Short mmCIF file of C-alpha atoms and ligand atoms in Angstrom, two decimals:
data_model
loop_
_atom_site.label_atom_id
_atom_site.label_comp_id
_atom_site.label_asym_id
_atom_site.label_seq_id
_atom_site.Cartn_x
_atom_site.Cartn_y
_atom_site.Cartn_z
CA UNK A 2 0.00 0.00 0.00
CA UNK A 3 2.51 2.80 1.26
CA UNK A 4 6.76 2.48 0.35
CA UNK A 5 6.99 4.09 3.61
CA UNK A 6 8.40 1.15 6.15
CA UNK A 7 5.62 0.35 8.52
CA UNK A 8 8.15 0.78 11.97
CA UNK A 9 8.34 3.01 14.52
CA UNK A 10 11.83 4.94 14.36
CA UNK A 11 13.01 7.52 16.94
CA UNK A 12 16.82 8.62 15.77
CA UNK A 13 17.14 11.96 17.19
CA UNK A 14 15.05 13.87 19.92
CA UNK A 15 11.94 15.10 19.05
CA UNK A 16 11.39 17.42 17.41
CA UNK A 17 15.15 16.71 15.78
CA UNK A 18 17.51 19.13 15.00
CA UNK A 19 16.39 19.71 11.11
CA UNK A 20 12.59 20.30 12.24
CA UNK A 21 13.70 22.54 15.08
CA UNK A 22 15.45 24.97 12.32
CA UNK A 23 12.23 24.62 10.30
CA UNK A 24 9.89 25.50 13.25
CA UNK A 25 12.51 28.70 13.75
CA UNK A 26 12.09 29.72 10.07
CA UNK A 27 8.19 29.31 10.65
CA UNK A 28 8.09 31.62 13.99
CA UNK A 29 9.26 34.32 11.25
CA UNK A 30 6.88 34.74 8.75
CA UNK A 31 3.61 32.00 9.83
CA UNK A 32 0.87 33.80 12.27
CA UNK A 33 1.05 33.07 15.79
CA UNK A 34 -2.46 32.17 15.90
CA UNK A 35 -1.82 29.36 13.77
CA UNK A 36 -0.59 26.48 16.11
CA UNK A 37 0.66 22.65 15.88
CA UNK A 38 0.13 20.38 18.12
CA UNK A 39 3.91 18.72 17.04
CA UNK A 40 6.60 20.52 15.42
CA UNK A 41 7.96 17.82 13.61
CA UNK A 42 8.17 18.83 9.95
CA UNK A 43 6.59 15.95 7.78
CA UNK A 44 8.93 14.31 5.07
CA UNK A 45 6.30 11.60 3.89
CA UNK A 46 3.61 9.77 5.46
CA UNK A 47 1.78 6.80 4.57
CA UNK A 48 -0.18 4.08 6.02
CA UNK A 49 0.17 4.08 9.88
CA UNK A 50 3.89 5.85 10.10
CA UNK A 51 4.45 9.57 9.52
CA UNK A 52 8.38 10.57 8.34
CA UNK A 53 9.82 13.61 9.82
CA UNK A 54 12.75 15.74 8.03
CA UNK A 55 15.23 13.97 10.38
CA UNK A 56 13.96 10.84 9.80
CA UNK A 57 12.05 9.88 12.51
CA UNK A 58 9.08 7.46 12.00
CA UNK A 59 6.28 8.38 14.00
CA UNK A 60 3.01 6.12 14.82
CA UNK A 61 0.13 8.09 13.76
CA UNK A 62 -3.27 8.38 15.84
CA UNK A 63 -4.88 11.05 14.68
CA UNK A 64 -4.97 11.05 10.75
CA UNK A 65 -4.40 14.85 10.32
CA UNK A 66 -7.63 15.03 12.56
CA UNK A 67 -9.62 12.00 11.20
CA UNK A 68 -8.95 12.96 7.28
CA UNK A 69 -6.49 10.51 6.19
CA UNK A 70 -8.40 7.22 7.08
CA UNK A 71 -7.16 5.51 3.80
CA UNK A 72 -3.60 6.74 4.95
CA UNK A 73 -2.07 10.07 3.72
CA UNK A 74 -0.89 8.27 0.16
CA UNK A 75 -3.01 5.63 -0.59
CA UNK A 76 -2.42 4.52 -4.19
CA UNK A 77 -6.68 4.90 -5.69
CA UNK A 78 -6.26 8.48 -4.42
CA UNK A 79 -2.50 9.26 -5.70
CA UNK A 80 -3.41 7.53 -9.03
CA UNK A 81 -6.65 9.07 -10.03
CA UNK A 82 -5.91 12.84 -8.58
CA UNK A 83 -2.53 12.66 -10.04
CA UNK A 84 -4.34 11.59 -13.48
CA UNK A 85 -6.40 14.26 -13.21
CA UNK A 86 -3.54 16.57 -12.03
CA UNK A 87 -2.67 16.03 -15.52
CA UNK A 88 -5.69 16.63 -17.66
CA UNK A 89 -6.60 19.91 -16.01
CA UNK A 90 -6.60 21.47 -12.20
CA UNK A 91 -9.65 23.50 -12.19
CA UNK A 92 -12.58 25.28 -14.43
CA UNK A 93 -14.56 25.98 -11.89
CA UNK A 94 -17.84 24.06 -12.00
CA UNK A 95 -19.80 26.85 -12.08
CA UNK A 96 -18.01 27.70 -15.60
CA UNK A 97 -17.96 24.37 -17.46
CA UNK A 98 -18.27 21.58 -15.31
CA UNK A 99 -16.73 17.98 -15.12
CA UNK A 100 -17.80 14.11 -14.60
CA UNK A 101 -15.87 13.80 -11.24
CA UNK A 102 -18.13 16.26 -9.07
CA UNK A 103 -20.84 14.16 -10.24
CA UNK A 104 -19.37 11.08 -10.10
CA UNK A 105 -18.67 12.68 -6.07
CA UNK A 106 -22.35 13.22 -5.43
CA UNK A 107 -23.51 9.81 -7.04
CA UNK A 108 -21.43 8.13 -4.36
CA UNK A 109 -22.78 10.42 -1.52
CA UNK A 110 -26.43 9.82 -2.63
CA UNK A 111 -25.67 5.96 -2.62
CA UNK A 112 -23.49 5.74 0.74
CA UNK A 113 -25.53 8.61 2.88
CA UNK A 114 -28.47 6.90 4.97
CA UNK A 115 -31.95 6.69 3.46
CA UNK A 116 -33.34 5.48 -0.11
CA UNK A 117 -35.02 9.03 -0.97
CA UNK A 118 -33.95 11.08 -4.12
CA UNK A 119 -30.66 13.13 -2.56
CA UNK A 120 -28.82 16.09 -4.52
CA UNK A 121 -25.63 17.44 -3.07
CA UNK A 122 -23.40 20.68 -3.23
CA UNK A 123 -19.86 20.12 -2.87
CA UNK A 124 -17.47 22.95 -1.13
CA UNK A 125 -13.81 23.25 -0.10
CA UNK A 126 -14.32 23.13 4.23
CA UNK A 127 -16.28 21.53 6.61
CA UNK A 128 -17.03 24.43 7.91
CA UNK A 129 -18.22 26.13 4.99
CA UNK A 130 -20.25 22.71 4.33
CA UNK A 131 -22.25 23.41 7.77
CA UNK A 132 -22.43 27.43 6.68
CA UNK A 133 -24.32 26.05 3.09
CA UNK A 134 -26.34 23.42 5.32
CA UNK A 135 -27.85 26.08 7.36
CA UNK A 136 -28.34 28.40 3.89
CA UNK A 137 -30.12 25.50 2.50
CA UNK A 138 -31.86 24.98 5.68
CA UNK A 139 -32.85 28.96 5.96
CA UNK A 140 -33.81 28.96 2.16
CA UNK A 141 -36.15 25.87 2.80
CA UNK A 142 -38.28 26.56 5.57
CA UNK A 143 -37.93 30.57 5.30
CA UNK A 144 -36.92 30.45 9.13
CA UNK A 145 -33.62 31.76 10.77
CA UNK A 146 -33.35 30.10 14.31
CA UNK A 147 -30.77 27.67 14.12
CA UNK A 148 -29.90 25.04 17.19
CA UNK A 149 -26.75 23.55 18.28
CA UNK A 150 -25.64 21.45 20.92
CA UNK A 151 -23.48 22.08 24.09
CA UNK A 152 -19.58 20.67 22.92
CA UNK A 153 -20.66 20.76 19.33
CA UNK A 154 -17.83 21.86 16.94
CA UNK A 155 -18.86 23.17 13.87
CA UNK A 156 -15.93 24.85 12.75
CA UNK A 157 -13.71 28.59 12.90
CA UNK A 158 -15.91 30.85 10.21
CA UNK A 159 -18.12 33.70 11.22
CA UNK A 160 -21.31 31.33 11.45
CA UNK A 161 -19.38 28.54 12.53
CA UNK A 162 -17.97 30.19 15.36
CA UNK A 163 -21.98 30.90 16.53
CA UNK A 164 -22.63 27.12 16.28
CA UNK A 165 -19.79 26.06 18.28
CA UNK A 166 -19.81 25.87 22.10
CA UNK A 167 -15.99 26.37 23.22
CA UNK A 168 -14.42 29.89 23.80
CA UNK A 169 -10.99 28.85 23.78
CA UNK A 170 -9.33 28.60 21.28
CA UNK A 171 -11.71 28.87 19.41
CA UNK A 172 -14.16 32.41 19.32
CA UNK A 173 -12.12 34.51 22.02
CA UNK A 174 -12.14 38.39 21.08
CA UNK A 175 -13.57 36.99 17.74
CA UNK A 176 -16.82 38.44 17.90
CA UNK A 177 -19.89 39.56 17.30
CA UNK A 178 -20.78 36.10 16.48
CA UNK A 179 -23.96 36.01 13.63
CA UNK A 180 -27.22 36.12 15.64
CA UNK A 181 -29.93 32.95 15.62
CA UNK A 182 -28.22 30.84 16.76
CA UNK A 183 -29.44 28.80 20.08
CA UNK A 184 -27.86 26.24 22.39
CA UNK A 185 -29.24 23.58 24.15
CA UNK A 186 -28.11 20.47 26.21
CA UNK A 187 -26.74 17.29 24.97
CA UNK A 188 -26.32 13.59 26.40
CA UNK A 189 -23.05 13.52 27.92
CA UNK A 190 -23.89 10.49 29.97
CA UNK A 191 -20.40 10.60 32.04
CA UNK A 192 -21.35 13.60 33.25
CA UNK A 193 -25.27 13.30 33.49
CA UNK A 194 -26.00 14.18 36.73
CA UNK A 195 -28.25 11.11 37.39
CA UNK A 196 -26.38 8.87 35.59
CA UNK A 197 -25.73 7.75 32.08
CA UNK A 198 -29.11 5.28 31.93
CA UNK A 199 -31.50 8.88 32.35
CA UNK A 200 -29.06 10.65 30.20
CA UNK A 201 -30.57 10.12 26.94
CA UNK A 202 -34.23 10.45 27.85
CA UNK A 203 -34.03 13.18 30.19
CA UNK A 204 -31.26 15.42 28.15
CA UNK A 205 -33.85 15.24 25.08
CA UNK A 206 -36.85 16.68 27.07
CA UNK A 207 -34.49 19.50 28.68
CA UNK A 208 -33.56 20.15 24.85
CA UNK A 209 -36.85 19.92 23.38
CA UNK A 210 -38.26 22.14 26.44
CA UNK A 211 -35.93 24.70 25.74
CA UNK A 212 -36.41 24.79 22.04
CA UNK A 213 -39.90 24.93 22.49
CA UNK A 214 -40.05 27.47 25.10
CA UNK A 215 -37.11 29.64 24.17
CA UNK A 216 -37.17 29.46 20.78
CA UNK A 217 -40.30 28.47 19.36
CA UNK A 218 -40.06 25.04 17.34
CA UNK A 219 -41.78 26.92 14.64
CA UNK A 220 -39.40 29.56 14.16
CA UNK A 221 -36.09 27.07 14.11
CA UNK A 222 -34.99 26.26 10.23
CA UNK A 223 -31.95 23.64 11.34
CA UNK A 224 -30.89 21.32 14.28
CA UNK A 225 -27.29 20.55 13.68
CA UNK A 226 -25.75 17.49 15.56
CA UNK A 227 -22.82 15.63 15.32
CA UNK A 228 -23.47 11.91 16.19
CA UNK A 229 -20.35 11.51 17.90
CA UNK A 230 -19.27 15.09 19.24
CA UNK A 231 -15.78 15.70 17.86
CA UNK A 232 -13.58 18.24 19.80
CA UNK A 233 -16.10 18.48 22.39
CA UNK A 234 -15.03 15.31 23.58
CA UNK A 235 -16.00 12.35 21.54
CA UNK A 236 -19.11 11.99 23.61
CA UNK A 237 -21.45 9.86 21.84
CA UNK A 238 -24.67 10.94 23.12
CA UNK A 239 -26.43 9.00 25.32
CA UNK A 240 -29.00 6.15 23.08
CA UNK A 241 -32.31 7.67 22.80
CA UNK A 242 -31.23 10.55 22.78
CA UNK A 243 -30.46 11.50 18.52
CA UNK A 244 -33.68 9.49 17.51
CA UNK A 245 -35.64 11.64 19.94
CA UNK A 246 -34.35 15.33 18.58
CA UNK A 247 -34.93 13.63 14.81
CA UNK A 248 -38.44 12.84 15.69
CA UNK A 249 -38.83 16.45 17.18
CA UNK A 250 -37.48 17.89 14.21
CA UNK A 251 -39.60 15.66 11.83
CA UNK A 252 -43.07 16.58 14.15
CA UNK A 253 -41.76 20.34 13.82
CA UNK A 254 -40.68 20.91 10.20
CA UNK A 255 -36.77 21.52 11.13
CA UNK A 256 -34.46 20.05 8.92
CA UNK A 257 -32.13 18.16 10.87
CA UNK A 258 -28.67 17.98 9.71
CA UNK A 259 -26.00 15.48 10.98
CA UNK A 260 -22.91 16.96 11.32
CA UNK A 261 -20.73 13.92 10.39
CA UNK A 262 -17.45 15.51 9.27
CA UNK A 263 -15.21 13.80 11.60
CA UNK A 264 -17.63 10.68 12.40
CA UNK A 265 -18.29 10.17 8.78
CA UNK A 266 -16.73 7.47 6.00
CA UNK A 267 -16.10 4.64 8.01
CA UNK A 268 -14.74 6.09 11.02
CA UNK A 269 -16.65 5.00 13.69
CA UNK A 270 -17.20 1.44 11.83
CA UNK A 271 -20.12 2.53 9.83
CA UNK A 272 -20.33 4.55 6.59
CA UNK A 273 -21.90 7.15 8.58
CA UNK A 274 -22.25 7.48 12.89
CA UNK A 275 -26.12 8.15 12.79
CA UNK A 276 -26.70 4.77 11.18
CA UNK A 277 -26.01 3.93 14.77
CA UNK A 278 -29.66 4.48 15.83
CA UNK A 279 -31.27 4.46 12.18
CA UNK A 280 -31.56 8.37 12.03
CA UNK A 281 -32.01 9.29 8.70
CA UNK A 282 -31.05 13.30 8.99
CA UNK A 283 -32.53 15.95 6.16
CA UNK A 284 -29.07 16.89 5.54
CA UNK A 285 -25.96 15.57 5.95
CA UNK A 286 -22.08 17.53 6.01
CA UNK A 287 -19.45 15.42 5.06
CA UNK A 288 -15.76 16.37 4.82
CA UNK A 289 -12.01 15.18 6.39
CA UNK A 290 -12.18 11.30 5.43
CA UNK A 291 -14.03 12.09 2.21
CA UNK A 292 -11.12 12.67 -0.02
CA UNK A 293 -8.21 11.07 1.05
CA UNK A 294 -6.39 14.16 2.61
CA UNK A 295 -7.85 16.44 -0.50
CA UNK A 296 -9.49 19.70 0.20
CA UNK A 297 -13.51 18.81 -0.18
CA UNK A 298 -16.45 18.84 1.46
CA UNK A 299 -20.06 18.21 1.25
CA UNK A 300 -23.65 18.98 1.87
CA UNK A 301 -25.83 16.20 1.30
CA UNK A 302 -30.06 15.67 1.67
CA UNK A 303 -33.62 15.42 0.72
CA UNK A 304 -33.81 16.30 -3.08
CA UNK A 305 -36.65 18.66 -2.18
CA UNK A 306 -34.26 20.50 0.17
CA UNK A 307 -31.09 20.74 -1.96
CA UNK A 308 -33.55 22.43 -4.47
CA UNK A 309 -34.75 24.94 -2.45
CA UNK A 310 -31.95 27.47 -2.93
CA UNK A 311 -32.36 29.61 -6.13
CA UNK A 312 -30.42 28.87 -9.01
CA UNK A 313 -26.66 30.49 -8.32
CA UNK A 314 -27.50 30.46 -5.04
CA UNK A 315 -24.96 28.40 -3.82
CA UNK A 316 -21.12 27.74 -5.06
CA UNK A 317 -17.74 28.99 -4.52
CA UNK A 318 -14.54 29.13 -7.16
CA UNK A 319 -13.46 26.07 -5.69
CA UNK A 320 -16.03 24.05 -4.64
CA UNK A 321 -15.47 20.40 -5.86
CA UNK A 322 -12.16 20.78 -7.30
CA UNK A 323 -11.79 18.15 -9.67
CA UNK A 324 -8.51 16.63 -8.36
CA UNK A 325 -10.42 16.79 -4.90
CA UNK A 326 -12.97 14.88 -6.41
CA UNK A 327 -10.60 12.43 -7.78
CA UNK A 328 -9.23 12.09 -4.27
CA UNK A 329 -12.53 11.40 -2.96
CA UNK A 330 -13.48 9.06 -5.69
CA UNK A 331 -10.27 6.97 -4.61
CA UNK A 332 -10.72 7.10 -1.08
CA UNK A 333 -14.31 5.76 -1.71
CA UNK A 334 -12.77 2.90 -3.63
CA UNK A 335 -10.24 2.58 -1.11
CA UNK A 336 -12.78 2.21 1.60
CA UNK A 337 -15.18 -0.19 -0.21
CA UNK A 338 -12.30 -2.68 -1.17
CA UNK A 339 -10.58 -2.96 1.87
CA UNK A 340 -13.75 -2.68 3.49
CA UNK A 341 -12.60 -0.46 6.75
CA UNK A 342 -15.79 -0.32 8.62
CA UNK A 343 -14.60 -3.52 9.13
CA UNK A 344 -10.97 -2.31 9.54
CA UNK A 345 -12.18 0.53 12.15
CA UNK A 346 -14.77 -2.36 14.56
CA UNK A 347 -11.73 -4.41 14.67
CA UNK A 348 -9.20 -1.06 15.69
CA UNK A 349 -12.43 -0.48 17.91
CA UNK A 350 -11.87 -3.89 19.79
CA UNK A 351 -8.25 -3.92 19.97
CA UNK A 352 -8.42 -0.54 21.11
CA UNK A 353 -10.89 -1.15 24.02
CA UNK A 354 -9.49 -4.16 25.28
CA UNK A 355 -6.39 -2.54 26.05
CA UNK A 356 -7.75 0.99 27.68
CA UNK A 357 -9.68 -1.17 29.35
CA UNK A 358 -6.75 -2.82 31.05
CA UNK A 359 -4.66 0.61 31.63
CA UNK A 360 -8.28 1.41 33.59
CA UNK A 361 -8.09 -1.25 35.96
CA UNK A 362 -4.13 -0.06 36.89
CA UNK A 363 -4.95 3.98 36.37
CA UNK A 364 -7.69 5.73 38.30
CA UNK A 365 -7.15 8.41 36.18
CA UNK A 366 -9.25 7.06 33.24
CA UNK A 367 -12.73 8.30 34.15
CA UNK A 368 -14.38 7.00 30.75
CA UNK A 369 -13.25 5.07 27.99
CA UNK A 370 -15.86 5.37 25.04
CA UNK A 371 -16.26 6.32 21.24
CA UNK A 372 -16.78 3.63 18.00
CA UNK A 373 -14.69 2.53 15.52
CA UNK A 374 -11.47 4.36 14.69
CA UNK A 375 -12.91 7.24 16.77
CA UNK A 376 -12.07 6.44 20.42
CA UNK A 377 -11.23 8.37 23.48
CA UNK A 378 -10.22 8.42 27.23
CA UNK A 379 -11.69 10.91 29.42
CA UNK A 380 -8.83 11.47 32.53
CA UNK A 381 -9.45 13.28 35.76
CA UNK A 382 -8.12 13.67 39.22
CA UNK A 383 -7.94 10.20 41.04
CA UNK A 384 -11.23 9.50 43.16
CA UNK A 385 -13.17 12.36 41.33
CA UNK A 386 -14.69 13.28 37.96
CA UNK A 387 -13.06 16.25 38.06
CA UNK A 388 -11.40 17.13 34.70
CA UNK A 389 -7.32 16.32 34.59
CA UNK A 390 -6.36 18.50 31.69
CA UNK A 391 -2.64 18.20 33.09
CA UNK A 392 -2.28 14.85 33.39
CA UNK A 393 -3.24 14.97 29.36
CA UNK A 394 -1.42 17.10 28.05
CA UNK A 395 1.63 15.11 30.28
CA UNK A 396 0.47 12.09 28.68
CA UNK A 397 0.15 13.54 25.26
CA UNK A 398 4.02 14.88 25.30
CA UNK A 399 5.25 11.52 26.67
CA UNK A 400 3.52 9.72 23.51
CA UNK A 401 4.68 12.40 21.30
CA UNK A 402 8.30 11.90 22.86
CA UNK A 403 8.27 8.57 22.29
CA UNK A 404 7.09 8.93 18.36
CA UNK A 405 3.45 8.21 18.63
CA UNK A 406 1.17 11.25 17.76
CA UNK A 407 -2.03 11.51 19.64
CA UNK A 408 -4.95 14.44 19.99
CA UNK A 409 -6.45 15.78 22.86
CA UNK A 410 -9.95 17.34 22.86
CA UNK A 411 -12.92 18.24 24.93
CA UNK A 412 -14.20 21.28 26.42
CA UNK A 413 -12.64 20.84 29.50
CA UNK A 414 -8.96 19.68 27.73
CA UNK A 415 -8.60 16.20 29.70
CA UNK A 416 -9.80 14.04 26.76
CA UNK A 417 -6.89 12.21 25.08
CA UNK A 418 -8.82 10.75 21.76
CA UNK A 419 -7.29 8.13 18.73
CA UNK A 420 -7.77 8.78 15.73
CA UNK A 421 -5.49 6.31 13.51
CA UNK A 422 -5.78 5.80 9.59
CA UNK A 423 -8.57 2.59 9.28
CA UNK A 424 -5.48 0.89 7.57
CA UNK A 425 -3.03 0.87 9.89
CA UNK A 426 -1.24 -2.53 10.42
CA UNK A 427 -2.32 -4.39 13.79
CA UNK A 428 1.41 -4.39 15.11
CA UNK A 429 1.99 -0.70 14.78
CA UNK A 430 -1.55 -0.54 17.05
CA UNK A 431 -0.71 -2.25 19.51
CA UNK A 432 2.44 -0.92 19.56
CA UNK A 433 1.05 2.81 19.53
CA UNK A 434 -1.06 1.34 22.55
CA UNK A 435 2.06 -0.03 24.74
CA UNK A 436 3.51 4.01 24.46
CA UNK A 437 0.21 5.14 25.58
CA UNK A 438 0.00 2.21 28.25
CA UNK A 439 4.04 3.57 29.65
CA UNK A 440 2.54 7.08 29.24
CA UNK A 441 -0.24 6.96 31.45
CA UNK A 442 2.19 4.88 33.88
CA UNK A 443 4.56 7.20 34.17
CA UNK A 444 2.30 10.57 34.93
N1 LIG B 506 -17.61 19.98 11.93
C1 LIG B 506 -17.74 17.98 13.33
O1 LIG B 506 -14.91 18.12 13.39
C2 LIG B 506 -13.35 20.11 12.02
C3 LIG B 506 -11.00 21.19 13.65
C4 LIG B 506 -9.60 21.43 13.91
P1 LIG B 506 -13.02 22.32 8.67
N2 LIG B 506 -12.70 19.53 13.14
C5 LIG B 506 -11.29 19.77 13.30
C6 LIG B 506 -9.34 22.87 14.26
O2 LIG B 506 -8.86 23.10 15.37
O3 LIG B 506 -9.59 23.72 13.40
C7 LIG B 506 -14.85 20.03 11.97
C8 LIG B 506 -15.56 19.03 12.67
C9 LIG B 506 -16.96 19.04 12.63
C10 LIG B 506 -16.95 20.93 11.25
C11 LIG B 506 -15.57 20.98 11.24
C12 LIG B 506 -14.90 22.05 10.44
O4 LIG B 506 -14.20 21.50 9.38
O5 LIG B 506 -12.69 21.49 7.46
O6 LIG B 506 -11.90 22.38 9.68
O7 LIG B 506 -13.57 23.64 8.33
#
């Protein structure tokens, strides 16, 4: 699959002496604001390893944030974007367009859940997918309320700021924030005060009551959920809980959109997260694993919906690049002949058994929880639930240290999640795992 040696190599300290110069020429001229969570300058990367300048081989758990599940050079999506590399870069589909963007939405319409008619719009971001979801959504109903979810991440634009829940990094002294937009609970059964088996019934009525009686069901165009919350946390809300705000929705006239950019294409085991519960959203946003590490992104639903925007309402120079849709077309191969939901239950097991064994030694874990390829550790003080965002950052370094690269997340910092390409070799797992296993020992 990859030419890049599937082993672990640590030759100098890291970051090494050639990435350290890099990261000195970056301070210079890249924005502070713009951060990495390891300054190890990538050589190559393929499969389960990434290759630094220095030559360091590092274990990879997070995928570029859950994009590169068919690894960062899988041969479908090198071959056909580097084919069409060479026939032409861009027209712009909204000049003279091309076979691959429809080709793209073919395969969404197939994969996403439900047999109705589906259209699709294809755009560079997730975030500007969720911006043309709620557009669509607006342009549909002729409503502007718009509801989100405590920890929902929905992305770093204007609107996208609005829809999601955490300050920092992400929205401080980056307002005003665009208006509409309203907040209500989620089911974070960890930290349900009466206990995960309430969660999902009793979050859903507090959300539904506050819709209602804040907002005014008939005056909300969207509901926007992800079915596994991303940076919040990788809570997967509690069961009960999705199928009851998609039945509210349906009973109200909201079109409910499943925000399944990070959850989506295979990633938690399933083409898409939802399919969890058999929710069949209005619209879907689709991004990250969709292309193979490409720049694209989608918005996905109801035929009926998709048409409601005027003609030229909706586009973008970019949108649908056609070696981004070559990407995606080979990642979609990609995941359909190895078959990685398959790939990501069995990195799901693996993965569990062992955190589950580092919780019986480690206090620390609170929770252990997420599907597929998409799983996480919650850590807090020992004895408490009380977030430990030090112990996970301390953890984090050690991995890092050690050449494994792992993500934290959550709204309180003290979630340590895995992320790893859906076709990474078993060995490099569980050796990723025994680093995390000495990291957590040693803090
Ligand atoms: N919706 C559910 O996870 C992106 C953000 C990383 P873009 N998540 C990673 C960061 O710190 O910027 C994301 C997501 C969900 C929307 C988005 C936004 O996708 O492609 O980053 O715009």
């Amino acid at each position: 699959m990859s030419a890049i040696p599937q082993e672990r190599r640590v030759v100098t300290a890291i970051p090494g002496p050639k990435s350290q110069e890099l990261q000195a020429r970056r301070t210079a001229v890249v924005a502070g604001g713009v951060g990495s969570v390891l300054p190890v300058f990538t050589a190559r990367a393929g499969g389960g390893i990434i290759e630094d300048i220095d030559g360091n081989r590092l274990i990879d758990f997070g995928s570029g944030i859950a994009v590169t599940s068919v690894g960062a050079s899988a041969e479908a999506v090198v071959r056909r974007a580097s084919a069409q590399l060479a026939d032409f870069t861009h027209t712009c589909f909204m000049v003279t367009p091309y076979e691959g963007y429809v080709e793209v939405c073919e395969r969404l319409a197939e994969l996403t859940p439900g047999d109705h008619a589906k259209k699709s719009a294809l755009f560079n971001s997730g975030a500007e997918a969720v911006e043309n979801a709620v557009k669509i959504a607006r342009s549909h109903t002729k409503r502007q309320a718009v509801v989100v979810f405590d920890h929902g991440y929905h992305g770093r634009t204007n609107l996208t700021m609005a829809l999601t829940s955490k300050n920092m990094p992400y929205k401080h002294g980056f307002g005003p924030f665009a208006p509409e937009v309203y907040r209500v609970p989620v089911a974070y059964g960890y930290r349900w005060p009466t206990g995960p088996e309430n969660c999902g019934a009793e979050a859903s009525a507090q959300a539904i009551d506050q819709i209602s009686k804040q907002i005014g069901a008939e005056n909300v165009a969207a509901i926007i959920i992800e079915p596994v919350l991303g940076e919040g946390g990788f809570i997967e809300p509690a069961k009960g809980f999705l199928p009851a705000i998609a039945q509210f929705a349906k009973d109200n006239g909201i079109v409910f959109v499943a925000d399944e950019i990070q959850s989506g294409f295979c990633r938690t085991g399933q083409w898409f997260a939802c399919e969890d519960e058999g929710i069949v959203p209005d619209l879907i946003t689709t991004a990250k694993g969709i292309a193979g590490g490409l720049p694209l992104a989608a918005v996905t639903g109801r035929a009926e919906i998709m048409d409601a925007a005027h003609a030229g309402g909706l586009g973008g120079t970019y949108g649908g690049n056609p070696v981004a849709c070559a990407g995606a077309l080979g990642s979609i191969e990609t995941m359909k002949e190895l078959d990685l939901n398959a790939k990501a239950k069995r990195i799901e097991s693996v993965m569990k058994a062992r955190l589950t064994e580092m919780q019986e030694k480690h206090d620390i874990i609170g929770d252990i929880r997420g599907r597929g390829a998409m799983i996480a550790i919650e850590l807090v003080k020992s004895g408490t639930k009380d977030p430990n965002p030090e112990a996970t950052a301390a953890i984090a370094k050690a991995c890092h240290a050690a050449g494994v690269i792992v993500l934290t997340c959550g709204t309180y910092g003290n979630v340590l999640r895995f992320l790893p390409p859906l076709v990474i070799g078993e060995d490099l797992l569980n050796e990723g795992l025994d680093i995390v296993a000495e990291a957590i020992a040693a803090v």
